[in-house]
Coordinates of C-alpha atoms in Angstrom, one line a residue:
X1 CA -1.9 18.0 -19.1
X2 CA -2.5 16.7 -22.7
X3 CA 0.1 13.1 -22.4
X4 CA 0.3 11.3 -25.8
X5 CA 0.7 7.5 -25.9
X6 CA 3.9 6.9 -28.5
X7 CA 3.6 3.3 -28.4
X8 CA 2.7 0.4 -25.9
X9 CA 3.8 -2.9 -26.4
X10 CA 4.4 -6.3 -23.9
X11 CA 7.7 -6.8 -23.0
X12 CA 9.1 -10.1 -22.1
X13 CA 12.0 -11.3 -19.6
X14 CA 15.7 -11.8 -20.8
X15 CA 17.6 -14.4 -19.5
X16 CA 21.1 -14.2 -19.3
X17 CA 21.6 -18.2 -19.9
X18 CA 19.1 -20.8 -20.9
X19 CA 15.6 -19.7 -20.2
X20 CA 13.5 -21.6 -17.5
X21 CA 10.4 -23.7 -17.9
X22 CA 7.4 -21.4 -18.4
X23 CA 5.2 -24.9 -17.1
X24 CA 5.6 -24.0 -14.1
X25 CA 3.0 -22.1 -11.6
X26 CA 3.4 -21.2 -8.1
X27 CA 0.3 -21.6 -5.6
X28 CA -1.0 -18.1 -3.8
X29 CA -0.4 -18.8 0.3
X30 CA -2.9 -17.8 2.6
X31 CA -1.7 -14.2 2.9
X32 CA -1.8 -13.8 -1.1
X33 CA -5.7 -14.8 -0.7
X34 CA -6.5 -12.2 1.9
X35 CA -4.8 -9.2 0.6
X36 CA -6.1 -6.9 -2.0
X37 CA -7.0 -8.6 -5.5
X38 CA -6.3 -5.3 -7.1
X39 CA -3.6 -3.6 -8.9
X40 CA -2.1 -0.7 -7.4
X41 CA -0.3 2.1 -8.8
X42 CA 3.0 4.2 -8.1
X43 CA 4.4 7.8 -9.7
X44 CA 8.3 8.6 -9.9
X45 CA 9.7 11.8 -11.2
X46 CA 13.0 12.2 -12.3
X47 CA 15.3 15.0 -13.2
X48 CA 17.7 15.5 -15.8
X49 CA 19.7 14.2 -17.2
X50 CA 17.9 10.8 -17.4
X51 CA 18.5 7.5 -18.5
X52 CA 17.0 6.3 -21.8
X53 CA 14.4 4.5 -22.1
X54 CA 15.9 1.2 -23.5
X55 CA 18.1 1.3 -20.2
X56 CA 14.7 1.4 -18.4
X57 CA 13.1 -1.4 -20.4
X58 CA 16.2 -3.5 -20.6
X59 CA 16.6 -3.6 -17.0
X60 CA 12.8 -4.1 -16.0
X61 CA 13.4 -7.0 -18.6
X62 CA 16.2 -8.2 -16.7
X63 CA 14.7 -7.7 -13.3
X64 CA 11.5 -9.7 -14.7
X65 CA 14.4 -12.9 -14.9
X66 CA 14.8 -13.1 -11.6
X67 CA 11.0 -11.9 -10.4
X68 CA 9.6 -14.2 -12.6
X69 CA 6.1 -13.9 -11.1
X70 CA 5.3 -10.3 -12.3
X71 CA 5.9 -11.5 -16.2
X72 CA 3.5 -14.2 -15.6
X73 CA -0.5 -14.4 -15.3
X74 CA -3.2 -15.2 -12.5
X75 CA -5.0 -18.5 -13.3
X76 CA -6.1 -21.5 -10.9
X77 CA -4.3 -24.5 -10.1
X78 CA -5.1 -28.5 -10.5
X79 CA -6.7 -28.1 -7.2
X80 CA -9.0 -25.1 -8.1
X81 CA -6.7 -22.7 -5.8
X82 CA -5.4 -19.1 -7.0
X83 CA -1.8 -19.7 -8.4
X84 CA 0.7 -17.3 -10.8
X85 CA 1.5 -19.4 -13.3
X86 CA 5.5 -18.9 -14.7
X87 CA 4.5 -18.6 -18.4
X88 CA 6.6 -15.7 -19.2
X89 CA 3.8 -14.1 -21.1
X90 CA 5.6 -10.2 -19.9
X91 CA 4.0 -7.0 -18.8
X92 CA 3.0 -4.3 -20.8
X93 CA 5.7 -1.1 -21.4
X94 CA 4.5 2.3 -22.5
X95 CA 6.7 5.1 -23.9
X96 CA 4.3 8.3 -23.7
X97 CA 5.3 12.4 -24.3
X98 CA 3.6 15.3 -23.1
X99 CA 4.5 19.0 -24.7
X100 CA 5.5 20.6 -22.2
X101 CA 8.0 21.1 -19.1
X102 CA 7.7 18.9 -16.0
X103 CA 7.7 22.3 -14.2
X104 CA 4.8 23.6 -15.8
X105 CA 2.6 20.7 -14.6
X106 CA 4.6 20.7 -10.9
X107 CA 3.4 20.1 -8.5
X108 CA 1.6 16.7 -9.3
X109 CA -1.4 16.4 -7.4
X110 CA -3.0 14.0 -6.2
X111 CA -5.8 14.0 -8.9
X112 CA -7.7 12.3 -11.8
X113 CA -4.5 14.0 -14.2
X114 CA -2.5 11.4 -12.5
X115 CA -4.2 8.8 -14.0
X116 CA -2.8 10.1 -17.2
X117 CA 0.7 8.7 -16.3
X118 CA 0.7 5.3 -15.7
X119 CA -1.4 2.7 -17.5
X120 CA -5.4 1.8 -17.1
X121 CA -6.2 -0.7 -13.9
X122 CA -9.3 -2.1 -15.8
X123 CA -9.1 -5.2 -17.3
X124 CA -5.7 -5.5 -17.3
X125 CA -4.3 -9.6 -17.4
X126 CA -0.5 -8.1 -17.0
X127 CA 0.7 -8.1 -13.2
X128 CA 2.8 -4.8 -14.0
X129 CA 2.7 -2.2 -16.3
X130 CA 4.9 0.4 -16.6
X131 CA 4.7 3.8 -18.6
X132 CA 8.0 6.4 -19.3
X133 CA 6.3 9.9 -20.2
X134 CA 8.9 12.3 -20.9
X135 CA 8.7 15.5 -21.0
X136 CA 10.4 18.6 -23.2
X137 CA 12.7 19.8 -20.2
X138 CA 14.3 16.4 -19.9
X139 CA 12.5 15.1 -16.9
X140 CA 10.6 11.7 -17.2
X141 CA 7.7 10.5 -14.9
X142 CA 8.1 6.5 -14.6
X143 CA 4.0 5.1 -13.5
X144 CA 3.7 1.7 -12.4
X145 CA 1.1 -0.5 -11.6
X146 CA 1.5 -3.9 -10.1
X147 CA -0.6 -6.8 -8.8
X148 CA -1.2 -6.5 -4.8
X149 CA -1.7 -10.9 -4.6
X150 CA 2.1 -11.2 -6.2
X151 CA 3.7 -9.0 -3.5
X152 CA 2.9 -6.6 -0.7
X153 CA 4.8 -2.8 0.2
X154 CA 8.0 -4.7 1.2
X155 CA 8.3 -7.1 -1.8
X156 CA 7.6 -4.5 -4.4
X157 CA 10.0 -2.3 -2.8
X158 CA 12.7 -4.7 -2.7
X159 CA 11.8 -5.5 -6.7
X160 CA 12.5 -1.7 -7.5
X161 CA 16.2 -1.6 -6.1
X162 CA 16.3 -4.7 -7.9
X163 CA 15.3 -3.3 -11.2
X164 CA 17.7 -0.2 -10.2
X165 CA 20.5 -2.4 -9.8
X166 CA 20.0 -3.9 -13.3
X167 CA 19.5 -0.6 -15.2
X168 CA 23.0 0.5 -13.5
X169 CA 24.7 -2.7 -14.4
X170 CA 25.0 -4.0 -11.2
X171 CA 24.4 -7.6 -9.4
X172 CA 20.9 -8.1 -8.1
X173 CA 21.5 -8.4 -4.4
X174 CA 19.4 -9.7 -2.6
X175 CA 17.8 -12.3 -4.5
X176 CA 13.9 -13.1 -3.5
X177 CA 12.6 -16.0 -1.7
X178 CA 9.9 -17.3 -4.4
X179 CA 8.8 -19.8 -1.7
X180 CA 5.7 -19.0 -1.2
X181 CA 4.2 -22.6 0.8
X182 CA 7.1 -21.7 3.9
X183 CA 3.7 -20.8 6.1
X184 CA 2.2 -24.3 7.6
X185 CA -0.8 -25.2 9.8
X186 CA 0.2 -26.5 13.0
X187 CA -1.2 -30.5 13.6
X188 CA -3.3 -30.0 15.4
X189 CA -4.4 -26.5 15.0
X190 CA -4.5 -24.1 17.3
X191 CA -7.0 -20.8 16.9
X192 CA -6.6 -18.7 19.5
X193 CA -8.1 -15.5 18.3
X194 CA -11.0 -14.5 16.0
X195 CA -10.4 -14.1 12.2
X196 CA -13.7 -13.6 11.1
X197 CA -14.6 -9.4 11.2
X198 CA -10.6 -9.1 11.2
X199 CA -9.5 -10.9 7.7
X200 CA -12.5 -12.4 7.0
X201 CA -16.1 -11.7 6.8
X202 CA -19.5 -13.5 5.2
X203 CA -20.6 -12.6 1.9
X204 CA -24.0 -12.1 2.7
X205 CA -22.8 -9.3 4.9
X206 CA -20.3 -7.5 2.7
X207 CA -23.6 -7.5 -0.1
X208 CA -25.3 -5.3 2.7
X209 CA -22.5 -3.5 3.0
X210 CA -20.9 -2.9 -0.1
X211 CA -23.1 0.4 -1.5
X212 CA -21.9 2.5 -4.9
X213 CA -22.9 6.0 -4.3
X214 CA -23.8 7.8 -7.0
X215 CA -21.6 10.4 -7.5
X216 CA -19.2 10.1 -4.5
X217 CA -16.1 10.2 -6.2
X218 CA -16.6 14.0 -7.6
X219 CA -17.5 14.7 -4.1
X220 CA -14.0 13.6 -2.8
X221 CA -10.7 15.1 -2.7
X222 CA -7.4 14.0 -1.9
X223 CA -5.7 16.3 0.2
X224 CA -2.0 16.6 0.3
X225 CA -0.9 17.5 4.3
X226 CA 3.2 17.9 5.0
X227 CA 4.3 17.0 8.4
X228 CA 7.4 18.6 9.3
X229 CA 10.0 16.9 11.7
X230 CA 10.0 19.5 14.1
X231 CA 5.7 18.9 13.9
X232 CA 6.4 15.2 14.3
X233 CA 8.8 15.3 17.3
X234 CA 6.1 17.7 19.1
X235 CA 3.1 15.2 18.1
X236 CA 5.5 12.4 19.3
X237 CA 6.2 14.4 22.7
X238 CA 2.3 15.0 23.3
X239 CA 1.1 11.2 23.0
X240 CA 3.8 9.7 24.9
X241 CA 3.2 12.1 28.0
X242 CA -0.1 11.5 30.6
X243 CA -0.2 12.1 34.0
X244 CA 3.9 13.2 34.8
X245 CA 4.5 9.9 33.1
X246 CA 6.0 9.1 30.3
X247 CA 5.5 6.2 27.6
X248 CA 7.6 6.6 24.3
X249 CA 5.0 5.6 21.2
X250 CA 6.9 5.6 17.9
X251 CA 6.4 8.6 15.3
X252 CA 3.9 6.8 12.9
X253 CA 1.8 5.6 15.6
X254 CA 1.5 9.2 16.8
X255 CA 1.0 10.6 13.6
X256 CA -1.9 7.8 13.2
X257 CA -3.5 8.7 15.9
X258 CA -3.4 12.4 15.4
X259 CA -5.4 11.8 12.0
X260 CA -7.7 9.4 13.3
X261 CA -8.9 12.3 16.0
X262 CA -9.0 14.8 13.2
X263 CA -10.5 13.3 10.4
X264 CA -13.0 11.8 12.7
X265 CA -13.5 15.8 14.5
X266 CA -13.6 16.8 10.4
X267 CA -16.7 14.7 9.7
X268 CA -19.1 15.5 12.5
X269 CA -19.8 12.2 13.5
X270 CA -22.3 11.0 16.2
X271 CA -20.3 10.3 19.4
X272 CA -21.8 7.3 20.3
X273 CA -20.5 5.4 16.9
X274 CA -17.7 3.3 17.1
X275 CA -14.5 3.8 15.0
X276 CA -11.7 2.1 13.8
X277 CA -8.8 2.1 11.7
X278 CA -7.1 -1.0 9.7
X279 CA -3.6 -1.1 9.7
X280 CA -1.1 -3.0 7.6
X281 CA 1.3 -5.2 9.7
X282 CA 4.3 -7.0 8.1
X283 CA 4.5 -10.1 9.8
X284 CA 8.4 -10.9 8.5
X285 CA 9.7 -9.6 11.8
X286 CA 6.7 -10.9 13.8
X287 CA 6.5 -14.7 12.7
X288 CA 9.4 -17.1 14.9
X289 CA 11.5 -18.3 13.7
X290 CA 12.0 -14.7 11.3
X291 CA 10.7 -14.6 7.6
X292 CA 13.9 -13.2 5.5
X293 CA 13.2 -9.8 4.2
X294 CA 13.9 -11.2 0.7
X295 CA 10.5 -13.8 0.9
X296 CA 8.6 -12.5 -2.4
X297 CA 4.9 -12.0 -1.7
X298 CA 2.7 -11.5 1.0
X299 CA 2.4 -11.6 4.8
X300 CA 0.7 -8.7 5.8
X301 CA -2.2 -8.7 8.5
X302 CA -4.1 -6.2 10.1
X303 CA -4.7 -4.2 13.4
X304 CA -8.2 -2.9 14.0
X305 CA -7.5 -0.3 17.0
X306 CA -11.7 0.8 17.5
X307 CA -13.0 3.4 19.6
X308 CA -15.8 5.8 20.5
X309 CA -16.4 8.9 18.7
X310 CA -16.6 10.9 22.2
X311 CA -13.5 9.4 23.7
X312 CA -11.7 9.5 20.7
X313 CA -12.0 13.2 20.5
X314 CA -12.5 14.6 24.1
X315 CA -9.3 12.3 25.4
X316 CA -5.7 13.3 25.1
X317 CA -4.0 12.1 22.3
X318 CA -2.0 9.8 24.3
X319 CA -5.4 7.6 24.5
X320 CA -5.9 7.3 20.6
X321 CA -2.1 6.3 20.4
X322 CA -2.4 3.7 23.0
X323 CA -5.0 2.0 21.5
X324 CA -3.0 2.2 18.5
X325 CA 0.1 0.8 19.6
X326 CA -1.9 -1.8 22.0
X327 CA -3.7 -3.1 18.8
X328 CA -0.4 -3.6 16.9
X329 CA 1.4 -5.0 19.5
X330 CA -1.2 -8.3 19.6
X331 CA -0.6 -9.2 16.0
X332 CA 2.4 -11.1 17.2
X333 CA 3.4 -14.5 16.1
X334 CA 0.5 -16.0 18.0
X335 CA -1.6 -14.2 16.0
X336 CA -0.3 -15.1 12.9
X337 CA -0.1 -18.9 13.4
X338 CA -3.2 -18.5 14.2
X339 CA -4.1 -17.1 11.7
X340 CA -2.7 -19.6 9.6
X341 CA -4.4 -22.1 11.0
X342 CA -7.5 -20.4 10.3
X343 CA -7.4 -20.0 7.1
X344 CA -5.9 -23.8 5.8
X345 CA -9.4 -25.3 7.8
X346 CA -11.6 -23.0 8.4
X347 CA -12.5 -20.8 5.9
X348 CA -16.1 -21.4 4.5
X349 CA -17.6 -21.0 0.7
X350 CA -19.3 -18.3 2.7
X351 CA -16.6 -16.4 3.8
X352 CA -14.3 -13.4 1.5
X353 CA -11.5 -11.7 2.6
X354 CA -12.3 -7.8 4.3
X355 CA -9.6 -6.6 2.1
X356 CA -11.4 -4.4 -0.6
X357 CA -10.4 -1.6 -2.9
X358 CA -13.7 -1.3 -4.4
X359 CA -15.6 0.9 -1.5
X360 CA -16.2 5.0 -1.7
X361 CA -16.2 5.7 1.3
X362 CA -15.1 4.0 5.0
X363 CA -16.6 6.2 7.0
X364 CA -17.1 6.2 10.2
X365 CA -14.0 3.9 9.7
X366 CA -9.9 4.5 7.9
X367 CA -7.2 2.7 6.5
X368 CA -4.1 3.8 6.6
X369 CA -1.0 2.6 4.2
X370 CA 2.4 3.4 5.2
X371 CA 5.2 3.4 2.7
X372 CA 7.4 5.2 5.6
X373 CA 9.8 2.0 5.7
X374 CA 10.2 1.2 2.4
X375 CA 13.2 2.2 0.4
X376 CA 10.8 3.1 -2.7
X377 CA 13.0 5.8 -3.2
X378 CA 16.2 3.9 -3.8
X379 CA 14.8 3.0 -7.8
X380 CA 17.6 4.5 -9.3
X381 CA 18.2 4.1 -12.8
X382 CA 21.6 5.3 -13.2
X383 CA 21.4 8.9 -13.1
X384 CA 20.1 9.5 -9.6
X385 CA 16.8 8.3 -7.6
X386 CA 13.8 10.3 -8.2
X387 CA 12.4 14.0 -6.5
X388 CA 9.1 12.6 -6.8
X389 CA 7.8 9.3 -5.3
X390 CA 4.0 9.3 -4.4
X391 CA 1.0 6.9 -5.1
X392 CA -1.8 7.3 -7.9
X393 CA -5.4 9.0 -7.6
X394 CA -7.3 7.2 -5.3
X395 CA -10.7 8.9 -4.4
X396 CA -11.7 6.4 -1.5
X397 CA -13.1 8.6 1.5
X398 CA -10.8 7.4 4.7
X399 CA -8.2 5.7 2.9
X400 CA -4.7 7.3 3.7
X401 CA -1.3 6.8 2.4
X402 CA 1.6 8.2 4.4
X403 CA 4.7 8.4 2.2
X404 CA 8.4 9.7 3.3
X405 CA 8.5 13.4 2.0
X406 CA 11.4 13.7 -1.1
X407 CA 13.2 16.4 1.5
X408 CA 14.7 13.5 3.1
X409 CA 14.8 14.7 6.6
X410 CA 12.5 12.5 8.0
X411 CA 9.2 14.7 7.0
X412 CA 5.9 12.7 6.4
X413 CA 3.5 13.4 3.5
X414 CA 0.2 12.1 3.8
X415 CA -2.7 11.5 1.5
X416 CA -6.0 12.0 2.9
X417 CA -9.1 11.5 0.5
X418 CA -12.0 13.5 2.2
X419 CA -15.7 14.3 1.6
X420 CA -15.5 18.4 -0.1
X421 CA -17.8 19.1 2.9
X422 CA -15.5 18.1 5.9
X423 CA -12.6 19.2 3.6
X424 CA -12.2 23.0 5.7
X425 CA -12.8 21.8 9.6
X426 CA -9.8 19.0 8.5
X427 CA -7.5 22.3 7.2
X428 CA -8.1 24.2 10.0
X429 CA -7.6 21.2 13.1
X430 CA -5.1 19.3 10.7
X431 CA -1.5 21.1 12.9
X432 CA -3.6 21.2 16.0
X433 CA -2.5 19.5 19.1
X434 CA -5.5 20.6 21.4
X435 CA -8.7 19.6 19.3
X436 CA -10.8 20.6 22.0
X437 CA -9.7 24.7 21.9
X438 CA -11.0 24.3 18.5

């Protein structure tokens, strides 16, 4: 796919009325300086017809208005802290072609040709960047890349019906919370659980840790698997039964838990390691008294659900998705005050967040990302929401996204980056509800 760059230029936001003070900065909270200091990127497809391009960049510019934070820049604060500061400096907006039909190149892979449609991640100062290729047919493929420290799933999803609603003329509804300093330490504090090997861990450590191998990424492919419904509501069925009893676990923990057995079956790992997976948790409907769904940022922490290779394996599914859902269940508001109160006084010049999207590999370990609640496909810009909604090319071994499939019935298509080696035992387990006839 040969995709030519017509022109690339920074964009800035328009204000309806007087513009605002661009003086102004707003101070990252703790859950901004844990997550992911990275950018990540998105891919939309659209059919004809399709909305012009101006539409597009006139209502990104409008959005920008209101999310003031993406049109600004990452600095430091009087006090030294991370902030985005509200300078209004815009994001960068690409117009791009390639000669030929969207068909022709369908379907989109999860490959290094995606890369091709959206902007370059390195060294990049904007917090977005977004790039319309169109194609000869009609169809246009929207990439987007956006800071992860300015908002997390939620925010960004709630930013793209936002910047739907503007292309389509329509009030922004709901507005964000910009707020970001809602989140205070308890007097005195109270740390109930252990944060450090969970958010936080030393430096010295992640240096032992932290190992470029050469060559990994050619080694790894991202594997596209489609879950069907009928597939789900059987996986569901077979973790939530044991014994003549039953305990109802909810689709994506099941579905977790299946892929944690058979990635961890694919690579042949000893069976005395230990394994775990780190799982996003949105704290806005787990912190009392409620954080509105609007709040515009981050507050995302993570369950770490470990086992043994043997159990993990020999057991019934029903164990993996226990430990799943028992592991989830504990990041409860206790947990996240705590958490809070962690961070505002006890966080060392020694310790760095565990979040990290520089790593090849995670193995014996995963991390999955679930985009299964998020109305990602609801960025409509006027002539209908996209066919295609998926994320970039990312060649880390063990990190997973699980996306809602375009069919709209509930399906579940997942992203599995896998060495090429373990690649074949994962194809043949990967529908398998007995791993231990295979």
């Amino acid at each position: 796919m040969n995709v030519k760059i017509e022109s690339s230029r920074i964009i800035k936001p328009f204000y309806e009325g007087p513009p605002p003070s661009t003086n102004t900065h707003i101070s990252f909270n703790v859950f901004d300086n844990v997550t992911y200091d990275a950018l990540m990127a998105l891919i939309y497809a659209y059919r004809p017809p399709t909305p012009p391009t101006s539409t597009i960049e006139m209502g990104l510019r409008k959005t920008l208005a209101v999310y003031r934070e993406w049109a600004g820049r990452i600095g430091r604060d009087e006090n030294g802290s991370r902030a985005v500061f509200l300078n209004d400096e815009g994001v960068r907006f690409i117009e791009a072609s390639v000669d030929a039909t969207l068909d022709e190149v369908l379907p989109l892979k999860p490959s290094p040709s995606l890369l091709k449609l959206h902007p370059s991640m390195k060294d990049v100062v904007e917090l977005i960047q977004v790039q319309v290729t169109r194609f000869t047919c009609g169809s246009v493929v929207v990439g987007f890349t956006g800071h992860h420290m300015i908002a997390d799933g939620h925010a960004a999803s709630n930013f793209f019906v936002a910047w739907g609603q503007a292309c389509r003329g329509v009030e922004i509804i709901p507005l964000p919370l910009h707020d970001r300093a809602i989140f205070h330490p308890r007097n005195p504090p109270l740390i109930e659980f252990n944060h450090v090997g969970a958010e936080f861990m030393s430096k010295s450590l992640n240096k032992k840790e932290f190992i470029k191998l050469e060559n990994a990424e050619k080694n790894i492919i991202v594997h596209k698997v489609h879950f069907t419904l009928e597939f789900l509501g059987k996986l569901k069925a077979n973790a939530s039964f044991l014994n003549g009893k039953t305990k109802t676990y909810s689709t994506f923990e099941s579905l977790v838990a299946h892929l944690w057995r058979v990635i961890t079956k694919s690579r042949e790992l000893d069976g005395s390691q230990n394994t775990q997976i780190r799982i996003s948790v949105d704290g806005r409907r787990r912190v009392v008294p409620r954080v509105p769904d609007e709040f515009f940022g981050n507050i995302v922490l993570w369950a770490f659900p470990t086992s043994k290779v043997r159990d993990l394996v020999n057991e019934p599914l029903h164990y993996a998705t226990k430990i799943i859902h028992d592991a989830i269940t504990k990041v409860d508001d206790k947990y996240f005050k705590s958490f809070i109160d962690f961070a505002n006084h006890k966080v060392t010049e020694d310790l760095i967040p565990t979040a990290d999207m520089k790593k090849d590999t995670l193995c014996p370990n995963l991390e999955v990302d679930s985009w299964l609640r998020f109305p990602f496909y609801d960025l409509d810009f006027g002539t209908g929401c996209p066919f295609v909604f998926m994320p970039s090319y990312y060649p880390t071994e063990g990190m997973m996204f699980l996306v809602p499939s375009f069919i709209g019935d509930g399906s579940i298509d997942a992203f599995i980056p896998l060495y090429q080696e373990n690649l074949p035992t994962f194809k043949k387990i990967c529908y398998s509800l007995d791993l231990k006839a295979k």
